Coordinates of N, CA, C and O in Angstrom, one line a residue:
M1 N -5.6 19.9 -15.7 CA -5.8 18.6 -15.1 C -4.9 18.4 -13.9 O -5.3 17.9 -12.8
R2 N -3.6 18.8 -14.0 CA -2.7 18.7 -12.9 C -3.2 19.5 -11.7 O -3.0 19.1 -10.6
R3 N -3.8 20.7 -12.0 CA -4.2 21.6 -10.9 C -5.4 20.9 -10.1 O -5.6 21.2 -8.9
L4 N -6.2 20.1 -10.7 CA -7.2 19.4 -10.1 C -6.7 18.1 -9.3 O -7.2 17.8 -8.2
L5 N -5.8 17.4 -9.9 CA -5.3 16.2 -9.4 C -4.5 16.4 -8.1 O -4.7 15.6 -7.1
F6 N -3.7 17.4 -8.0 CA -2.9 17.6 -6.8 C -3.7 17.8 -5.5 O -3.6 17.1 -4.5
P7 N -4.7 18.8 -5.6 CA -5.6 18.9 -4.4 C -6.3 17.7 -4.0 O -6.5 17.4 -2.9
L8 N -6.7 16.9 -5.0 CA -7.5 15.7 -4.8 C -6.6 14.7 -4.0 O -7.0 14.0 -3.1
M9 N -5.3 14.5 -4.5 CA -4.4 13.6 -3.9 C -4.1 14.1 -2.4 O -4.0 13.3 -1.5
F10 N -3.9 15.4 -2.2 CA -3.6 16.0 -0.9 C -4.8 15.7 0.0 O -4.6 15.3 1.2
A11 N -6.0 15.8 -0.4 CA -7.2 15.6 0.4 C -7.2 14.2 0.9 O -7.5 13.9 2.0
V12 N -6.9 13.2 0.0 CA -6.9 11.8 0.4 C -5.8 11.5 1.4 O -6.0 10.9 2.4
A13 N -4.6 12.1 1.2 CA -3.5 11.9 2.1 C -3.8 12.5 3.4 O -3.4 12.0 4.5
A14 N -4.4 13.7 3.4 CA -4.7 14.4 4.7 C -5.7 13.7 5.5 O -5.7 13.9 6.7
C15 N -6.5 12.8 4.9 CA -7.5 12.1 5.7 C -7.1 10.8 6.2 O -7.8 10.1 6.9
E16 N -5.8 10.4 6.0 CA -5.4 9.1 6.5 C -5.4 9.1 8.0 O -4.9 10.1 8.6
E17 N -6.0 8.1 8.6 CA -6.2 8.1 10.0 C -5.0 7.6 10.8 O -4.4 6.6 10.6
P18 N -4.6 8.5 11.8 CA -3.5 8.0 12.7 C -4.1 6.9 13.6 O -5.3 7.0 13.9
A19 N -3.3 6.0 14.0 CA -3.7 5.0 14.9 C -3.5 5.4 16.4 O -2.4 5.8 16.7
L20 N -4.5 5.5 17.2 CA -4.4 5.8 18.6 C -4.7 4.7 19.4 O -5.7 4.0 19.2
E21 N -4.0 4.4 20.5 CA -4.3 3.4 21.4 C -5.5 3.8 22.3 O -6.4 3.0 22.6
E22 N -5.4 5.1 22.7 CA -6.6 5.6 23.5 C -6.6 7.1 23.3 O -5.6 7.8 22.9
Q23 N -7.8 7.7 23.5 CA -8.0 9.1 23.3 C -7.3 9.9 24.5 O -7.5 9.6 25.6
P24 N -6.4 10.9 24.2 CA -5.7 11.6 25.2 C -6.5 12.5 26.0 O -7.5 13.0 25.5
G25 N -6.1 12.8 27.2 CA -6.7 13.9 28.0 C -7.7 13.3 29.0 O -8.2 12.2 29.0
E26 N -8.0 14.2 30.0 CA -9.0 13.9 31.0 C -10.4 14.6 30.6 O -10.4 15.7 30.1
V27 N -11.5 13.8 30.8 CA -12.8 14.3 30.4 C -13.1 15.5 31.4 O -13.2 15.3 32.6
V28 N -13.4 16.7 30.8 CA -13.8 17.8 31.6 C -15.3 18.3 31.2 O -15.8 19.1 31.9
F29 N -15.9 17.7 30.2 CA -17.2 18.0 29.8 C -17.8 16.8 29.1 O -17.2 16.2 28.2
E30 N -19.1 16.5 29.4 CA -19.8 15.4 28.7 C -21.2 16.0 28.3 O -22.0 16.1 29.2
G31 N -21.4 16.2 27.1 CA -22.7 16.7 26.6 C -23.5 15.6 26.0 O -23.3 14.4 26.2
D32 N -24.5 16.0 25.2 CA -25.4 15.1 24.5 C -24.7 14.4 23.4 O -25.0 13.2 23.0
F33 N -23.7 15.1 22.8 CA -23.1 14.5 21.6 C -21.5 14.5 21.6 O -20.9 13.7 20.9
V34 N -20.9 15.3 22.5 CA -19.5 15.5 22.5 C -19.0 15.3 24.0 O -19.5 15.8 24.9
E35 N -17.9 14.5 24.0 CA -17.1 14.4 25.3 C -15.8 15.2 25.0 O -15.1 15.0 24.0
F36 N -15.6 16.3 25.9 CA -14.4 17.2 25.7 C -13.3 16.8 26.7 O -13.6 16.8 27.9
R37 N -12.1 16.5 26.2 CA -11.0 16.1 27.0 C -9.9 17.1 26.9 O -9.7 17.7 25.8
V38 N -9.1 17.3 27.9 CA -8.0 18.2 27.9 C -6.8 17.6 28.6 O -6.9 17.0 29.6
T39 N -5.6 17.8 28.0 CA -4.4 17.4 28.6 C -3.8 18.5 29.4 O -4.2 19.7 29.3
D40 N -2.9 18.2 30.3 CA -2.3 19.2 31.2 C -1.7 20.4 30.5 O -1.7 21.5 31.0
D41 N -1.1 20.2 29.3 CA -0.3 21.2 28.6 C -1.1 21.8 27.4 O -0.6 22.4 26.5
A42 N -2.4 21.5 27.4 CA -3.3 22.0 26.3 C -3.4 23.5 26.3 O -3.2 24.1 27.4
P43 N -3.6 24.2 25.2 CA -3.8 25.6 25.2 C -5.1 26.0 26.0 O -6.0 25.2 26.1
E44 N -5.2 27.2 26.4 CA -6.4 27.7 27.2 C -7.5 27.8 26.2 O -7.4 28.0 25.0
Y45 N -8.7 27.6 26.7 CA -9.9 27.7 25.9 C -11.0 28.4 26.7 O -11.0 28.4 28.0
C46 N -11.9 29.0 26.0 CA -13.1 29.7 26.6 C -14.0 28.6 27.3 O -14.2 27.5 26.7
A47 N -14.6 29.0 28.4 CA -15.5 28.0 29.1 C -16.7 27.6 28.2 O -17.2 26.5 28.4
G48 N -17.0 28.4 27.2 CA -18.2 28.0 26.3 C -17.8 27.0 25.2 O -18.7 26.6 24.5
V49 N -16.6 26.7 25.0 CA -16.1 25.9 23.9 C -16.8 24.5 23.9 O -17.3 24.1 22.9
P50 N -16.7 23.8 25.0 CA -17.3 22.4 25.0 C -18.8 22.4 24.7 O -19.2 21.6 23.9
G51 N -19.5 23.3 25.3 CA -21.0 23.4 25.0 C -21.2 23.8 23.5 O -22.2 23.2 22.9
Y52 N -20.4 24.7 23.0 CA -20.6 25.1 21.6 C -20.3 23.9 20.7 O -21.1 23.6 19.8
L53 N -19.3 23.1 20.9 CA -19.0 21.9 20.1 C -20.1 20.9 20.2 O -20.4 20.2 19.2
D54 N -20.7 20.8 21.4 CA -21.8 19.8 21.6 C -23.0 20.2 20.7 O -23.6 19.4 20.0
R55 N -23.3 21.5 20.8 CA -24.5 22.0 20.0 C -24.2 21.9 18.5 O -25.0 21.6 17.7
Y56 N -22.9 22.2 18.1 CA -22.5 22.1 16.7 C -22.7 20.7 16.2 O -23.2 20.4 15.1
A57 N -22.2 19.7 17.0 CA -22.3 18.3 16.6 C -23.8 17.9 16.5 O -24.1 17.2 15.6
G58 N -24.6 18.4 17.4 CA -26.1 18.1 17.3 C -26.6 18.6 16.0 O -27.4 17.8 15.4
A59 N -26.3 19.8 15.6 CA -26.8 20.3 14.4 C -26.2 19.5 13.2 O -26.9 19.3 12.2
L60 N -25.0 19.1 13.3 CA -24.4 18.2 12.2 C -25.1 16.9 12.0 O -25.4 16.5 10.9
Y61 N -25.4 16.3 13.2 CA -26.1 15.0 13.1 C -27.5 15.2 12.4 O -27.9 14.4 11.6
E62 N -28.1 16.3 12.7 CA -29.4 16.6 12.1 C -29.3 16.9 10.6 O -30.0 16.3 9.7
E63 N -28.3 17.7 10.3 CA -28.1 18.2 8.9 C -27.7 17.0 8.0 O -28.1 16.9 6.8
L64 N -26.8 16.2 8.5 CA -26.2 15.1 7.7 C -27.1 13.8 7.8 O -26.8 12.8 7.2
R65 N -28.2 13.9 8.6 CA -29.1 12.8 8.8 C -28.4 11.5 9.3 O -28.5 10.4 8.8
V66 N -27.6 11.7 10.4 CA -26.8 10.6 11.0 C -27.4 10.4 12.4 O -27.7 11.4 13.1
D67 N -27.7 9.2 12.7 CA -28.2 8.8 14.0 C -27.0 8.8 15.0 O -26.0 8.1 14.8
P68 N -27.0 9.7 16.0 CA -25.9 9.8 16.9 C -25.6 8.5 17.8 O -24.5 8.3 18.2
G69 N -26.6 7.7 17.9 CA -26.5 6.5 18.7 C -26.1 6.8 20.1 O -26.4 7.9 20.6
E70 N -25.5 5.9 20.8 CA -25.1 6.1 22.2 C -23.7 6.7 22.4 O -23.4 7.3 23.4
A71 N -22.8 6.5 21.5 CA -21.4 6.9 21.6 C -21.3 8.4 21.4 O -21.9 9.0 20.5
L72 N -20.5 9.0 22.3 CA -20.2 10.4 22.1 C -19.0 10.6 21.2 O -18.1 9.8 21.2
V73 N -18.9 11.7 20.5 CA -17.7 12.1 19.8 C -16.7 12.6 20.9 O -17.0 13.5 21.7
S74 N -15.5 12.0 20.9 CA -14.5 12.4 21.9 C -13.6 13.4 21.2 O -12.9 13.1 20.2
Y75 N -13.5 14.6 21.8 CA -12.7 15.7 21.3 C -11.6 16.0 22.3 O -11.9 16.4 23.4
S76 N -10.3 15.7 22.0 CA -9.2 15.9 22.9 C -8.4 17.2 22.5 O -8.0 17.3 21.3
L77 N -8.3 18.1 23.4 CA -7.5 19.3 23.2 C -6.1 19.0 23.8 O -6.0 18.7 25.0
V78 N -5.1 19.1 23.0 CA -3.7 18.8 23.4 C -2.8 19.9 23.1 O -3.2 20.9 22.4
H79 N -1.6 19.9 23.6 CA -0.6 20.9 23.2 C -0.4 20.8 21.7 O -0.3 19.7 21.1
P80 N -0.3 21.9 21.0 CA -0.2 21.9 19.5 C 0.9 21.1 19.0 O 0.8 20.4 17.9
E81 N 2.0 21.0 19.7 CA 3.2 20.2 19.3 C 2.9 18.7 19.4 O 3.6 17.9 18.8
D82 N 1.9 18.3 20.1 CA 1.5 16.9 20.3 C 0.6 16.3 19.2 O 0.2 15.2 19.2
V83 N 0.2 17.2 18.3 CA -0.7 16.7 17.2 C 0.2 16.3 16.0 O 0.5 17.0 15.1
R84 N 0.7 15.0 16.1 CA 1.6 14.5 15.1 C 1.2 13.1 14.7 O 0.6 12.4 15.5
H85 N 1.6 12.8 13.5 CA 1.3 11.4 13.0 C 2.5 11.1 12.1 O 2.7 11.8 11.1
E86 N 3.2 10.0 12.4 CA 4.3 9.6 11.6 C 5.3 10.7 11.3 O 5.7 10.9 10.1
G87 N 5.6 11.6 12.3 CA 6.5 12.7 12.1 C 5.9 13.9 11.5 O 6.6 15.0 11.6
D88 N 4.7 13.9 10.9 CA 4.1 15.1 10.3 C 3.3 15.8 11.4 O 2.7 15.2 12.2
H89 N 3.3 17.1 11.3 CA 2.6 17.9 12.2 C 1.3 18.4 11.6 O 1.2 18.8 10.4
F90 N 0.2 18.3 12.4 CA -1.1 18.7 11.9 C -1.7 19.7 12.9 O -1.2 19.9 14.0
I91 N -2.7 20.5 12.5 CA -3.5 21.3 13.4 C -4.4 20.4 14.2 O -4.5 20.5 15.4
A92 N -4.9 19.4 13.6 CA -5.8 18.4 14.2 C -6.0 17.2 13.3 O -5.7 17.3 12.1
F93 N -6.6 16.1 13.8 CA -7.0 15.0 13.0 C -8.1 14.3 13.6 O -8.3 14.3 14.9
A94 N -8.9 13.6 12.8 CA -10.0 12.7 13.3 C -9.6 11.3 13.1 O -9.1 10.9 12.0
S95 N -9.8 10.4 14.1 CA -9.5 9.0 14.0 C -10.8 8.3 14.4 O -11.8 8.9 14.7
E96 N -10.7 6.9 14.4 CA -11.8 6.1 14.8 C -12.2 6.4 16.2 O -13.3 6.3 16.6
R97 N -11.2 6.8 17.0 CA -11.5 7.0 18.5 C -12.0 8.4 18.8 O -12.6 8.7 19.8
G98 N -11.8 9.4 17.9 CA -12.2 10.7 18.1 C -11.3 11.7 17.4 O -10.6 11.5 16.5
I99 N -11.3 12.9 18.0 CA -10.6 14.1 17.4 C -9.5 14.4 18.4 O -9.7 14.5 19.6
V100 N -8.3 14.7 17.8 CA -7.2 15.2 18.6 C -6.8 16.6 17.9 O -6.6 16.6 16.7
S101 N -6.8 17.6 18.8 CA -6.7 19.0 18.2 C -5.7 19.8 19.1 O -5.8 19.7 20.3
G102 N -4.9 20.6 18.4 CA -4.1 21.6 19.1 C -4.8 22.9 19.2 O -4.2 23.9 19.7
A103 N -6.0 23.0 18.7 CA -6.8 24.3 18.8 C -8.1 24.0 19.4 O -8.7 22.9 19.2
P104 N -8.6 24.9 20.2 CA -9.9 24.6 21.0 C -11.1 24.3 20.1 O -11.9 23.5 20.4
V105 N -11.2 25.0 19.0 CA -12.4 24.8 18.2 C -12.0 24.5 16.7 O -11.5 25.4 16.0
L106 N -12.3 23.3 16.3 CA -12.1 23.0 14.9 C -13.3 22.2 14.4 O -13.4 21.0 14.5
E107 N -14.2 22.9 13.8 CA -15.5 22.3 13.4 C -15.2 21.3 12.2 O -15.9 20.3 12.1
H108 N -14.2 21.5 11.4 CA -13.8 20.7 10.3 C -13.7 19.2 10.8 O -14.2 18.3 10.1
E109 N -12.9 19.0 11.8 CA -12.7 17.6 12.3 C -14.0 17.0 12.9 O -14.2 15.8 12.8
L110 N -14.8 17.9 13.5 CA -16.1 17.4 14.0 C -17.0 16.9 12.9 O -17.7 15.9 13.0
V111 N -17.0 17.6 11.7 CA -17.7 17.1 10.6 C -17.2 15.7 10.2 O -18.0 14.8 9.9
H112 N -15.9 15.5 10.1 CA -15.4 14.2 9.8 C -15.9 13.1 10.8 O -16.3 12.0 10.3
A113 N -15.9 13.4 12.1 CA -16.3 12.4 13.1 C -17.8 12.1 12.9 O -18.1 10.9 13.0
V114 N -18.6 13.1 12.8 CA -20.1 12.8 12.6 C -20.4 12.1 11.3 O -21.1 11.1 11.3
H115 N -19.8 12.5 10.2 CA -20.0 11.9 8.9 C -19.6 10.4 9.0 O -20.3 9.5 8.5
R116 N -18.5 10.1 9.6 CA -17.9 8.8 9.6 C -18.9 7.9 10.4 O -19.0 6.7 10.1
Q117 N -19.5 8.4 11.4 CA -20.5 7.5 12.2 C -21.6 7.1 11.4 O -22.1 6.0 11.5
G118 N -22.1 7.9 10.4 CA -23.2 7.5 9.6 C -22.9 6.9 8.3 O -23.6 6.0 7.8
Y119 N -21.7 7.2 7.7 CA -21.5 6.8 6.4 C -20.1 6.1 6.2 O -19.7 5.8 5.1
G120 N -19.3 5.9 7.2 CA -18.0 5.3 7.1 C -17.0 6.2 6.6 O -17.2 7.4 6.5
R121 N -15.9 5.7 6.1 CA -14.8 6.5 5.6 C -14.8 6.6 4.1 O -14.2 5.9 3.4
Q122 N -15.5 7.6 3.7 CA -15.6 8.0 2.3 C -14.7 9.3 2.1 O -15.2 10.4 2.3
Y123 N -13.4 9.1 1.9 CA -12.5 10.2 2.0 C -12.9 11.5 1.2 O -12.9 12.6 1.8
L124 N -13.1 11.4 -0.1 CA -13.4 12.6 -0.8 C -14.7 13.3 -0.4 O -14.8 14.5 -0.3
L125 N -15.7 12.5 -0.1 CA -17.0 13.1 0.3 C -16.9 13.7 1.6 O -17.3 14.9 1.8
T126 N -16.3 13.0 2.6 CA -16.1 13.6 3.9 C -15.3 14.8 3.9 O -15.5 15.8 4.7
E127 N -14.2 14.9 3.1 CA -13.4 16.1 3.1 C -14.2 17.3 2.5 O -14.1 18.4 3.0
G128 N -14.9 17.0 1.5 CA -15.8 18.1 0.9 C -16.8 18.6 1.9 O -17.0 19.8 2.0
L129 N -17.4 17.7 2.6 CA -18.4 18.1 3.6 C -17.7 18.9 4.7 O -18.3 19.9 5.3
A130 N -16.6 18.4 5.1 CA -15.8 19.1 6.2 C -15.4 20.6 5.8 O -15.5 21.5 6.6
E131 N -15.1 20.7 4.5 CA -14.8 22.0 4.0 C -16.0 22.9 3.9 O -16.0 24.1 4.2
L132 N -17.2 22.3 3.6 CA -18.4 23.0 3.4 C -19.0 23.5 4.8 O -19.3 24.6 5.0
F133 N -19.0 22.5 5.8 CA -19.7 22.8 7.0 C -18.7 23.2 8.1 O -19.1 23.7 9.1
G134 N -17.4 23.0 7.9 CA -16.4 23.3 9.0 C -16.0 24.8 8.9 O -15.0 25.1 8.2
G135 N -16.6 25.6 9.6 CA -16.4 27.1 9.5 C -15.2 27.5 10.5 O -15.4 28.4 11.3
D136 N -14.1 26.9 10.4 CA -13.0 27.1 11.4 C -12.4 28.5 11.3 O -12.0 29.0 10.2
A137 N -12.4 29.1 12.4 CA -11.8 30.5 12.5 C -10.3 30.5 12.2 O -9.8 31.5 11.8
L138 N -9.6 29.4 12.4 CA -8.2 29.3 12.1 C -7.9 29.5 10.6 O -6.8 29.9 10.2
L139 N -8.9 29.2 9.8 CA -8.7 29.3 8.3 C -9.2 30.7 7.9 O -10.2 30.8 7.2
S140 N -8.5 31.7 8.4 CA -9.0 33.1 8.2 C -9.0 33.6 6.8 O -9.6 34.6 6.5
D141 N -8.4 32.9 5.9 CA -8.3 33.3 4.5 C -9.7 33.0 3.8 O -9.9 33.4 2.7
R142 N -10.6 32.3 4.4 CA -11.8 31.9 3.9 C -12.9 32.7 4.5 O -12.8 33.1 5.7
T143 N -14.0 33.0 3.8 CA -15.2 33.6 4.4 C -16.4 32.7 4.2 O -16.3 31.8 3.5
S144 N -17.4 33.1 4.9 CA -18.7 32.3 4.8 C -19.2 32.3 3.3 O -19.8 31.4 2.9
T145 N -18.9 33.4 2.6 CA -19.4 33.5 1.2 C -18.7 32.5 0.3 O -19.2 32.0 -0.6
D146 N -17.4 32.1 0.7 CA -16.7 31.1 -0.1 C -17.5 29.8 0.0 O -17.6 29.1 -1.0
R147 N -18.0 29.4 1.2 CA -18.7 28.2 1.3 C -20.0 28.2 0.7 O -20.5 27.2 0.1
K148 N -20.7 29.4 0.7 CA -22.0 29.5 0.0 C -21.9 29.3 -1.5 O -22.8 28.8 -2.1
S149 N -20.8 29.7 -2.0 CA -20.6 29.6 -3.5 C -20.5 28.2 -3.9 O -20.7 27.9 -5.1
V150 N -20.2 27.2 -3.0 CA -20.1 25.8 -3.3 C -21.4 25.2 -3.5 O -21.6 24.3 -4.3
V151 N -22.4 25.7 -2.8 CA -23.8 25.1 -2.8 C -24.5 25.4 -4.0 O -24.5 26.2 -4.7

């Protein structure tokens, strides 16, 4: 029981939203679903990243049956040390305003943002969906077969 409870508590704590006054960075790409922002000290990224995130978000909207509406998901790429909330360091987080990430591609947070638009903040469900659909390369200890075994 304790082995189940701790990951559950961690998932809820990890989803707590930081409060942002405004989304950081300057807009460098605006697609059909994603607005990609970059700060001056953000890590380098491949030119195809913004378009990839936009197509990924489009597929998520379709798969999760969420109406994208008029608002774009705002994805801010910042220096990894700037991804902090109340003194804690994260790789990235999703808030009501969008995603703040120290890594160019984090599908996990994109799943949070798209799911929240359609279904609100359902912490356990959105974390499970983000783990299922978020195929982040940074989480190299997982493989696609791990996600398939969940289904």
